[in-house]
Short mmCIF file of C-alpha atoms and ligand atoms in Angstrom, two decimals:
data_model
loop_
_atom_site.label_atom_id
_atom_site.label_comp_id
_atom_site.label_asym_id
_atom_site.label_seq_id
_atom_site.Cartn_x
_atom_site.Cartn_y
_atom_site.Cartn_z
CA MET A 1 -13.03 -17.31 -20.55
CA THR A 2 -10.74 -20.21 -21.44
CA LYS A 3 -11.03 -23.72 -20.07
CA HIS A 4 -7.91 -23.09 -17.99
CA HIS A 5 -9.36 -19.93 -16.51
CA THR A 6 -12.46 -21.90 -15.69
CA SER A 7 -10.62 -24.71 -13.91
CA LEU A 8 -8.56 -22.38 -11.72
CA ARG A 9 -11.58 -20.19 -11.09
CA ALA A 10 -13.53 -23.28 -10.05
CA PHE A 11 -10.67 -24.25 -7.74
CA LEU A 12 -10.69 -20.80 -6.13
CA CYS A 13 -14.46 -20.86 -5.72
CA ARG A 14 -14.26 -24.21 -3.89
CA GLN A 15 -12.01 -22.75 -1.19
CA THR A 16 -13.88 -21.89 1.99
CA TRP A 17 -13.04 -19.18 4.52
CA ARG A 18 -11.50 -21.94 6.62
CA ASP A 19 -9.22 -23.03 3.74
CA TRP A 20 -8.03 -19.44 3.43
CA GLU A 21 -7.56 -19.06 7.15
CA GLU A 22 -5.49 -22.25 7.35
CA SER A 23 -3.44 -21.32 4.31
CA VAL A 24 -2.56 -17.86 5.64
CA LYS A 25 -1.74 -19.42 9.01
CA ARG A 26 0.61 -21.92 7.36
CA LEU A 27 2.33 -19.22 5.32
CA LEU A 28 2.62 -16.72 8.15
CA PRO A 29 5.99 -17.88 9.58
CA GLN A 30 7.51 -17.48 6.10
CA ILE A 31 6.11 -13.97 5.56
CA HIS A 32 8.55 -11.17 6.39
CA ALA A 33 7.88 -9.59 9.80
CA VAL A 34 7.03 -6.28 8.14
CA ASP A 35 3.95 -7.85 6.52
CA GLN A 36 2.90 -10.58 8.96
CA THR A 37 0.35 -8.51 10.85
CA ALA A 38 -0.54 -6.43 7.79
CA THR A 39 -1.48 -9.59 5.87
CA ARG A 40 -3.68 -10.80 8.73
CA ILE A 41 -5.32 -7.38 8.92
CA TRP A 42 -6.00 -7.37 5.16
CA PHE A 43 -7.83 -10.69 5.39
CA ARG A 44 -10.01 -9.21 8.17
CA PHE A 45 -10.73 -6.07 6.16
CA TYR A 46 -11.82 -8.10 3.11
CA PRO A 47 -13.57 -11.23 4.42
CA LEU A 48 -14.53 -13.90 1.91
CA ASP A 49 -17.90 -14.37 3.64
CA LEU A 50 -18.94 -10.83 2.76
CA ALA A 51 -17.89 -11.16 -0.88
CA GLU A 52 -19.67 -14.52 -1.23
CA ALA A 53 -22.83 -13.14 0.35
CA PHE A 54 -23.01 -10.38 -2.26
CA GLU A 55 -22.19 -12.77 -5.13
CA LYS A 56 -25.37 -14.72 -4.39
CA GLU A 57 -27.54 -11.75 -3.45
CA THR A 58 -30.21 -10.57 -5.85
CA ASP A 59 -30.93 -7.45 -3.80
CA PRO A 60 -27.52 -6.12 -2.68
CA GLU A 61 -28.89 -2.85 -1.35
CA SER A 62 -31.22 -4.69 0.96
CA LEU A 63 -28.39 -6.92 2.19
CA ALA A 64 -26.18 -3.86 2.79
CA ARG A 65 -28.96 -2.31 4.88
CA LYS A 66 -29.48 -5.52 6.82
CA LEU A 67 -25.78 -5.69 7.66
CA VAL A 68 -25.68 -1.96 8.49
CA LEU A 69 -22.82 -1.55 6.02
CA MET A 70 -21.20 1.83 5.58
CA GLY A 71 -18.32 2.81 3.32
CA ARG A 72 -16.67 0.95 0.46
CA TYR A 73 -17.03 -2.68 1.47
CA ARG A 74 -16.55 -4.15 -2.04
CA LEU A 75 -12.99 -5.14 -2.84
CA HIS A 76 -13.94 -4.59 -6.47
CA ASP A 77 -13.85 -0.84 -5.75
CA HIS A 78 -10.17 -0.79 -4.77
CA ILE A 79 -8.46 -3.68 -6.47
CA ASP A 80 -5.13 -1.85 -6.86
CA THR A 81 -5.13 0.06 -3.57
CA SER A 82 -6.70 -2.13 -0.83
CA HIS A 83 -3.23 -3.32 0.23
CA ARG A 84 -1.35 -0.03 0.41
CA PHE A 85 -0.52 -0.74 4.05
CA LEU A 86 1.45 -3.87 3.12
CA TYR A 87 5.14 -3.36 2.39
CA GLY A 88 4.60 -5.77 -0.51
CA HIS A 89 2.26 -3.25 -2.18
CA ARG A 90 5.31 -1.85 -3.99
CA TYR A 91 5.55 -5.18 -5.84
CA TRP A 92 1.88 -5.21 -6.81
CA PRO A 93 2.30 -4.68 -10.60
CA THR A 94 4.50 -7.79 -10.85
CA VAL A 95 2.41 -9.86 -8.42
CA LYS A 96 -0.73 -8.93 -10.29
CA GLN A 97 0.74 -9.88 -13.65
CA VAL A 98 2.14 -13.15 -12.32
CA THR A 99 -1.28 -13.97 -10.82
CA LEU A 100 -2.91 -13.31 -14.18
CA ASP A 101 -0.26 -15.39 -15.97
CA ARG A 102 -0.80 -18.16 -13.46
CA ILE A 103 -4.48 -18.47 -14.30
CA GLN A 104 -3.53 -18.96 -17.96
CA THR A 105 -1.72 -22.19 -17.10
CA ASN A 106 -3.52 -25.49 -16.99
CA SER A 107 -2.30 -26.72 -13.64
CA VAL A 108 -4.71 -26.70 -10.75
CA PRO A 109 -2.74 -26.57 -7.47
CA ALA A 110 -3.03 -29.11 -4.67
CA ASP A 111 -4.13 -26.35 -2.31
CA LEU A 112 -4.15 -22.61 -1.73
CA THR A 113 -0.78 -22.62 0.00
CA GLU A 114 0.82 -24.13 -3.11
CA LEU A 115 -0.87 -21.60 -5.39
CA ILE A 116 0.14 -18.58 -3.29
CA SER A 117 3.70 -19.88 -2.89
CA ASP A 118 3.92 -20.44 -6.64
CA VAL A 119 2.83 -16.86 -7.41
CA ALA A 120 5.24 -15.47 -4.81
CA THR A 121 8.15 -17.57 -6.07
CA ARG A 122 7.63 -16.46 -9.68
CA ALA A 123 7.33 -12.80 -8.64
CA ALA A 124 10.41 -13.04 -6.39
CA LYS A 125 12.43 -14.42 -9.32
CA GLN A 126 11.29 -11.65 -11.66
CA LEU A 127 11.97 -8.92 -9.12
CA ASP A 128 15.09 -10.48 -7.58
CA VAL A 129 13.57 -9.86 -4.15
CA GLU A 130 13.53 -12.25 -1.20
CA LEU A 131 10.50 -14.56 -1.18
CA SER A 132 9.37 -13.53 2.31
CA LEU A 133 8.52 -10.04 1.02
CA LEU A 134 6.27 -11.46 -1.71
CA LEU A 135 4.22 -14.04 0.18
CA GLY A 136 1.82 -11.66 1.92
CA ILE A 137 1.03 -9.58 -1.14
CA SER A 138 0.70 -12.78 -3.23
CA ALA A 139 -1.90 -14.14 -0.79
CA VAL A 140 -3.72 -10.82 -1.16
CA GLY A 141 -3.43 -11.00 -4.96
CA VAL A 142 -4.89 -14.49 -5.17
CA MET A 143 -7.75 -13.59 -2.80
CA THR A 144 -8.43 -10.43 -4.80
CA LEU A 145 -8.69 -12.52 -7.95
CA ARG A 146 -11.10 -14.81 -6.09
CA GLN A 147 -13.35 -11.94 -5.01
CA VAL A 148 -13.45 -9.93 -8.24
CA GLU A 149 -13.98 -10.95 -11.84
CA ALA A 150 -10.77 -11.69 -13.78
CA GLU A 151 -11.75 -9.03 -16.32
CA ALA A 152 -12.00 -6.37 -13.61
CA PHE A 153 -8.74 -7.58 -12.07
CA ARG A 154 -7.02 -7.31 -15.45
CA ALA A 155 -8.60 -4.01 -16.49
CA LEU A 156 -6.84 -1.82 -13.92
CA PRO A 157 -3.21 -0.83 -14.47
CA GLY A 158 -1.77 -2.41 -11.31
CA ALA A 159 -0.25 0.86 -10.19
CA VAL A 160 1.72 1.47 -6.99
CA SER A 161 0.18 4.21 -4.84
CA LEU A 162 3.15 5.31 -2.74
CA HIS A 163 5.03 8.59 -2.66
CA ALA A 164 8.84 8.65 -2.94
CA THR A 165 9.49 8.78 0.83
CA ALA A 166 7.35 5.72 1.49
CA LEU A 167 8.93 3.88 -1.45
CA ALA A 168 12.42 4.52 -0.09
CA GLN A 169 11.66 2.85 3.26
CA SER A 170 13.23 -0.52 4.02
CA PRO A 171 11.37 -3.32 5.83
CA ASP A 172 13.73 -2.99 8.81
CA GLY A 173 13.27 0.79 8.84
CA ILE A 174 9.50 0.37 9.00
CA LEU A 175 9.75 -2.19 11.80
CA LYS A 176 12.05 0.13 13.76
CA ALA A 177 9.68 3.07 13.26
CA ARG A 178 6.76 0.96 14.52
CA ALA A 179 8.70 -0.09 17.62
CA ARG A 180 9.94 3.42 18.42
CA ASP A 181 8.41 5.39 21.28
CA ASP A 182 8.81 9.08 20.51
CA ARG A 183 7.81 10.47 23.86
CA GLN A 184 7.43 14.23 24.11
CA TRP A 185 6.86 16.12 27.37
CA SER A 186 3.99 18.52 27.60
CA PHE A 187 3.56 21.19 30.30
CA GLY A 188 0.39 22.91 31.33
CA LEU A 189 -1.88 19.99 32.10
CA SER A 190 -3.77 20.23 35.38
CA TRP A 191 -1.52 17.57 36.93
CA GLY A 192 1.63 19.31 35.74
CA LEU A 193 3.64 17.25 33.33
CA GLY A 194 2.23 14.92 30.65
CA LYS A 195 3.69 12.52 28.15
CA LYS A 196 2.61 12.70 24.54
CA TRP A 197 3.01 10.14 21.82
CA THR A 198 2.74 10.11 18.04
CA VAL A 199 -0.05 7.99 16.61
CA THR A 200 0.19 7.13 12.90
CA PHE A 201 -2.91 6.19 10.92
CA ASP A 202 -1.37 5.78 7.45
CA GLU A 203 2.31 4.90 7.22
CA ASN A 204 2.39 5.86 3.56
CA LEU A 205 1.48 9.50 4.08
CA THR A 206 3.92 11.95 5.65
CA ASP A 207 1.17 13.93 7.42
CA ALA A 208 -0.97 11.03 8.66
CA SER A 209 -0.34 11.26 12.40
CA PHE A 210 -1.68 13.01 15.48
CA ARG A 211 -0.53 13.53 19.07
CA LEU A 212 -1.95 11.52 21.94
CA ILE A 213 -1.69 12.29 25.64
CA HIS A 214 -0.57 9.27 27.68
CA GLY A 215 -3.71 7.38 28.72
CA GLN A 216 -6.06 8.86 26.12
CA THR A 217 -8.24 6.72 23.87
CA LEU A 218 -7.25 6.68 20.21
CA THR A 219 -10.51 8.34 19.18
CA GLY A 220 -10.22 10.95 21.95
CA ALA A 221 -6.80 11.98 20.70
CA ALA A 222 -7.81 11.76 17.04
CA ALA A 223 -10.66 14.22 17.64
CA ASN A 224 -8.09 16.96 18.26
CA ASP A 225 -6.92 16.59 14.67
CA LYS A 226 -9.17 19.16 12.97
CA ARG A 227 -8.04 18.64 9.41
CA ASP A 228 -10.48 17.80 6.58
CA HIS A 229 -10.35 14.04 6.92
CA HIS A 230 -13.95 13.75 5.77
CA LEU A 231 -12.77 14.74 2.29
CA ARG A 232 -10.52 11.65 2.20
CA ASN A 233 -12.94 9.33 3.97
CA SER A 234 -16.66 10.05 3.78
CA ARG A 235 -17.30 8.07 6.98
CA CYS A 236 -15.31 10.63 8.99
CA ILE A 237 -17.21 13.34 10.79
CA VAL A 238 -16.17 16.90 9.98
CA ARG A 239 -13.49 18.13 12.42
CA GLU A 240 -13.63 14.90 14.43
CA GLY A 241 -10.34 13.44 13.20
CA PRO A 242 -9.25 10.67 10.85
CA ILE A 243 -11.00 7.78 12.63
CA PRO A 244 -14.70 7.37 11.74
CA VAL A 245 -16.78 7.47 14.92
CA GLN A 246 -20.43 7.54 15.85
CA CYS A 247 -20.92 6.45 19.46
CA ARG A 248 -17.51 6.21 21.21
CA SER A 249 -19.05 3.51 23.42
CA ALA A 250 -18.52 0.21 21.52
CA PHE A 251 -22.07 0.43 20.19
CA CYS A 252 -21.76 1.17 16.45
CA GLY A 253 -18.58 -0.57 15.19
CA THR A 254 -17.55 2.41 13.06
CA CYS A 255 -14.15 2.94 14.66
CA TRP A 256 -12.49 -0.43 14.02
CA ILE A 257 -8.83 -0.39 13.06
CA GLY A 258 -5.98 -2.77 12.22
CA VAL A 259 -2.98 -2.25 14.50
CA LEU A 260 0.27 -2.54 12.55
CA GLY A 261 2.60 -1.62 15.40
CA GLY A 262 2.30 -0.94 19.14
CA ALA A 263 -0.62 -3.29 19.95
CA GLU A 264 1.18 -4.05 23.21
CA LYS A 265 1.01 -0.34 24.13
CA LEU A 266 -2.79 -0.33 24.06
CA SER A 267 -5.00 -1.20 27.01
CA PRO A 268 -6.07 -4.86 27.05
CA VAL A 269 -9.42 -5.72 25.51
CA GLU A 270 -12.18 -5.73 28.10
CA ASP A 271 -15.33 -7.84 27.97
CA LEU A 272 -17.48 -5.16 26.31
CA GLU A 273 -15.05 -4.59 23.43
CA ARG A 274 -14.44 -8.34 22.99
CA ASP A 275 -18.16 -9.11 22.83
CA ARG A 276 -18.99 -6.22 20.55
CA ILE A 277 -16.12 -6.79 18.13
CA ARG A 278 -17.28 -10.40 17.81
CA GLU A 279 -20.81 -9.22 17.12
CA PHE A 280 -19.56 -6.77 14.51
CA GLY A 281 -17.79 -9.75 12.90
CA TYR A 282 -14.37 -8.12 12.71
CA ILE A 283 -12.46 -10.74 14.72
CA ASN A 284 -13.15 -13.53 17.18
CA THR A 285 -10.24 -13.90 19.55
CA ASP A 286 -9.37 -14.11 23.23
CA ASP A 287 -6.03 -12.36 22.63
CA PRO A 288 -5.92 -9.48 25.16
CA LYS A 289 -3.98 -7.31 22.66
CA PRO A 290 -5.29 -8.31 19.23
CA PHE A 291 -4.44 -6.65 15.92
CA ILE A 292 -8.05 -5.60 15.34
CA ARG A 293 -9.45 -3.12 17.86
CA LEU A 294 -12.22 -0.64 18.43
CA ALA A 295 -10.34 2.66 18.59
CA CYS A 296 -12.87 4.18 21.00
CA GLN A 297 -12.09 1.44 23.55
CA SER A 298 -8.31 1.49 23.05
CA VAL A 299 -6.33 3.54 25.54
CA ALA A 300 -2.74 4.16 24.43
CA PHE A 301 0.41 4.30 26.55
CA GLY A 302 2.93 4.78 23.76
CA ALA A 303 3.35 5.38 20.03
CA VAL A 304 1.03 3.29 17.86
CA SER A 305 0.60 2.73 14.12
CA PHE A 306 -2.65 1.52 12.64
CA THR A 307 -4.61 1.39 9.42
CA ILE A 308 -8.27 2.23 8.90
CA PRO A 309 -10.60 -0.13 6.98
CA PRO A 310 -12.80 1.34 4.25
CA TRP A 311 -16.10 0.06 5.71
CA ASN A 312 -17.93 -0.94 8.85
CA GLY A 313 -21.01 -2.99 9.60
CA ILE A 314 -22.59 -5.53 11.92
CA VAL A 315 -21.88 -8.84 10.26
CA GLY A 316 -20.90 -11.24 13.05
CA ARG A 317 -24.17 -13.15 13.34
CA PHE A 318 -24.54 -13.22 9.58
CA PHE A 319 -21.09 -14.78 9.15
CA GLN A 320 -21.84 -17.23 11.94
CA SER A 321 -25.08 -18.28 10.25
CA ARG A 322 -23.32 -18.83 6.93
CA ARG A 323 -20.57 -20.85 8.55
CA THR A 324 -22.91 -23.11 10.48
CA GLY A 325 -25.22 -23.49 7.50
CA ASP A 326 -28.19 -21.86 9.20
CA ALA A 327 -30.31 -19.35 7.37
CA PRO A 328 -28.96 -15.85 7.99
CA THR A 329 -31.07 -14.15 10.58
CA GLY A 330 -30.08 -10.57 9.85
CA GLN A 331 -29.00 -8.17 12.51
CA THR A 332 -30.81 -6.85 15.50
CA PRO A 333 -29.80 -3.59 17.11
CA PRO A 334 -27.19 -4.33 19.75
CA SER A 335 -27.99 -3.62 23.38
CA ARG A 336 -25.85 -1.02 25.04
S1 LIG B 1 -17.25 4.84 17.83
FE1 LIG B 1 -18.86 3.41 17.93
S2 LIG B 1 -17.88 1.53 18.43
FE2 LIG B 1 -16.31 3.02 18.58
#
């Protein structure tokens, strides 16, 4: 590793979760609407606290057990694909290369915002694309470099994992699709006539949707999708749909999702979900319609689009301990 790599690496390692949070917040108004929520979701799916905890851990398996982690929680395992749900993913090869080039330079930025903006500006120039479409994916690129070794970051090809239909979509087309309510009428329910909506769980796949009856929970509707989702996601239960579930009662934290579109068409967060989602460590907010939800507690009244994280766990108290400087206390089983 060169001296320059070392100085930028040292800069990145000095940045706390709060520095990242403030930087993303400052950049958010400049990020294109298509990726504003997606960028915030990505930073929840790949928290710096979790990566740092494993960097310092001599017994990672024990820590994973303590945090009740399931799935692929290491960003290292999906460097080129973790951000498929961002529109900016299509620019990943250039953003990745620019990020790598940037660490070869000898200038340490004043702050994270400057570094991310610099990467995005260089990529926008190379691609001749508006800057707003590059800022979210550039923030993701710089954080990815922070969480994984530069060698691992460089070793993968930086491929784009989108099929032709997804690639052809415009930012405005995606925003319109997220806002659309595609109500269908369904006869035969006990009360006569029911409304059904389309729920999308991966905008980049043409078959990644299921039907939801007005007023159903997301997990209740997903369970009617009997396809082999467990082959794509090992946390899914066979014939129980694309959303991983264990309890359906806000107890386990398995079913968390990032809502890309239609958050306002979900039931407001109630006290149980708010408390549990804080304890799981996924988000800490008083927003009644946040972009991170427990799908088993989310009742839908319209078409919704969301993305599914690759892991789940119970990390809230652990993060809190790290942030306040107390010794991590581990997790205790939550009370129902
Ligand atoms: S399925 Fe357990 S919290 Fe939703």
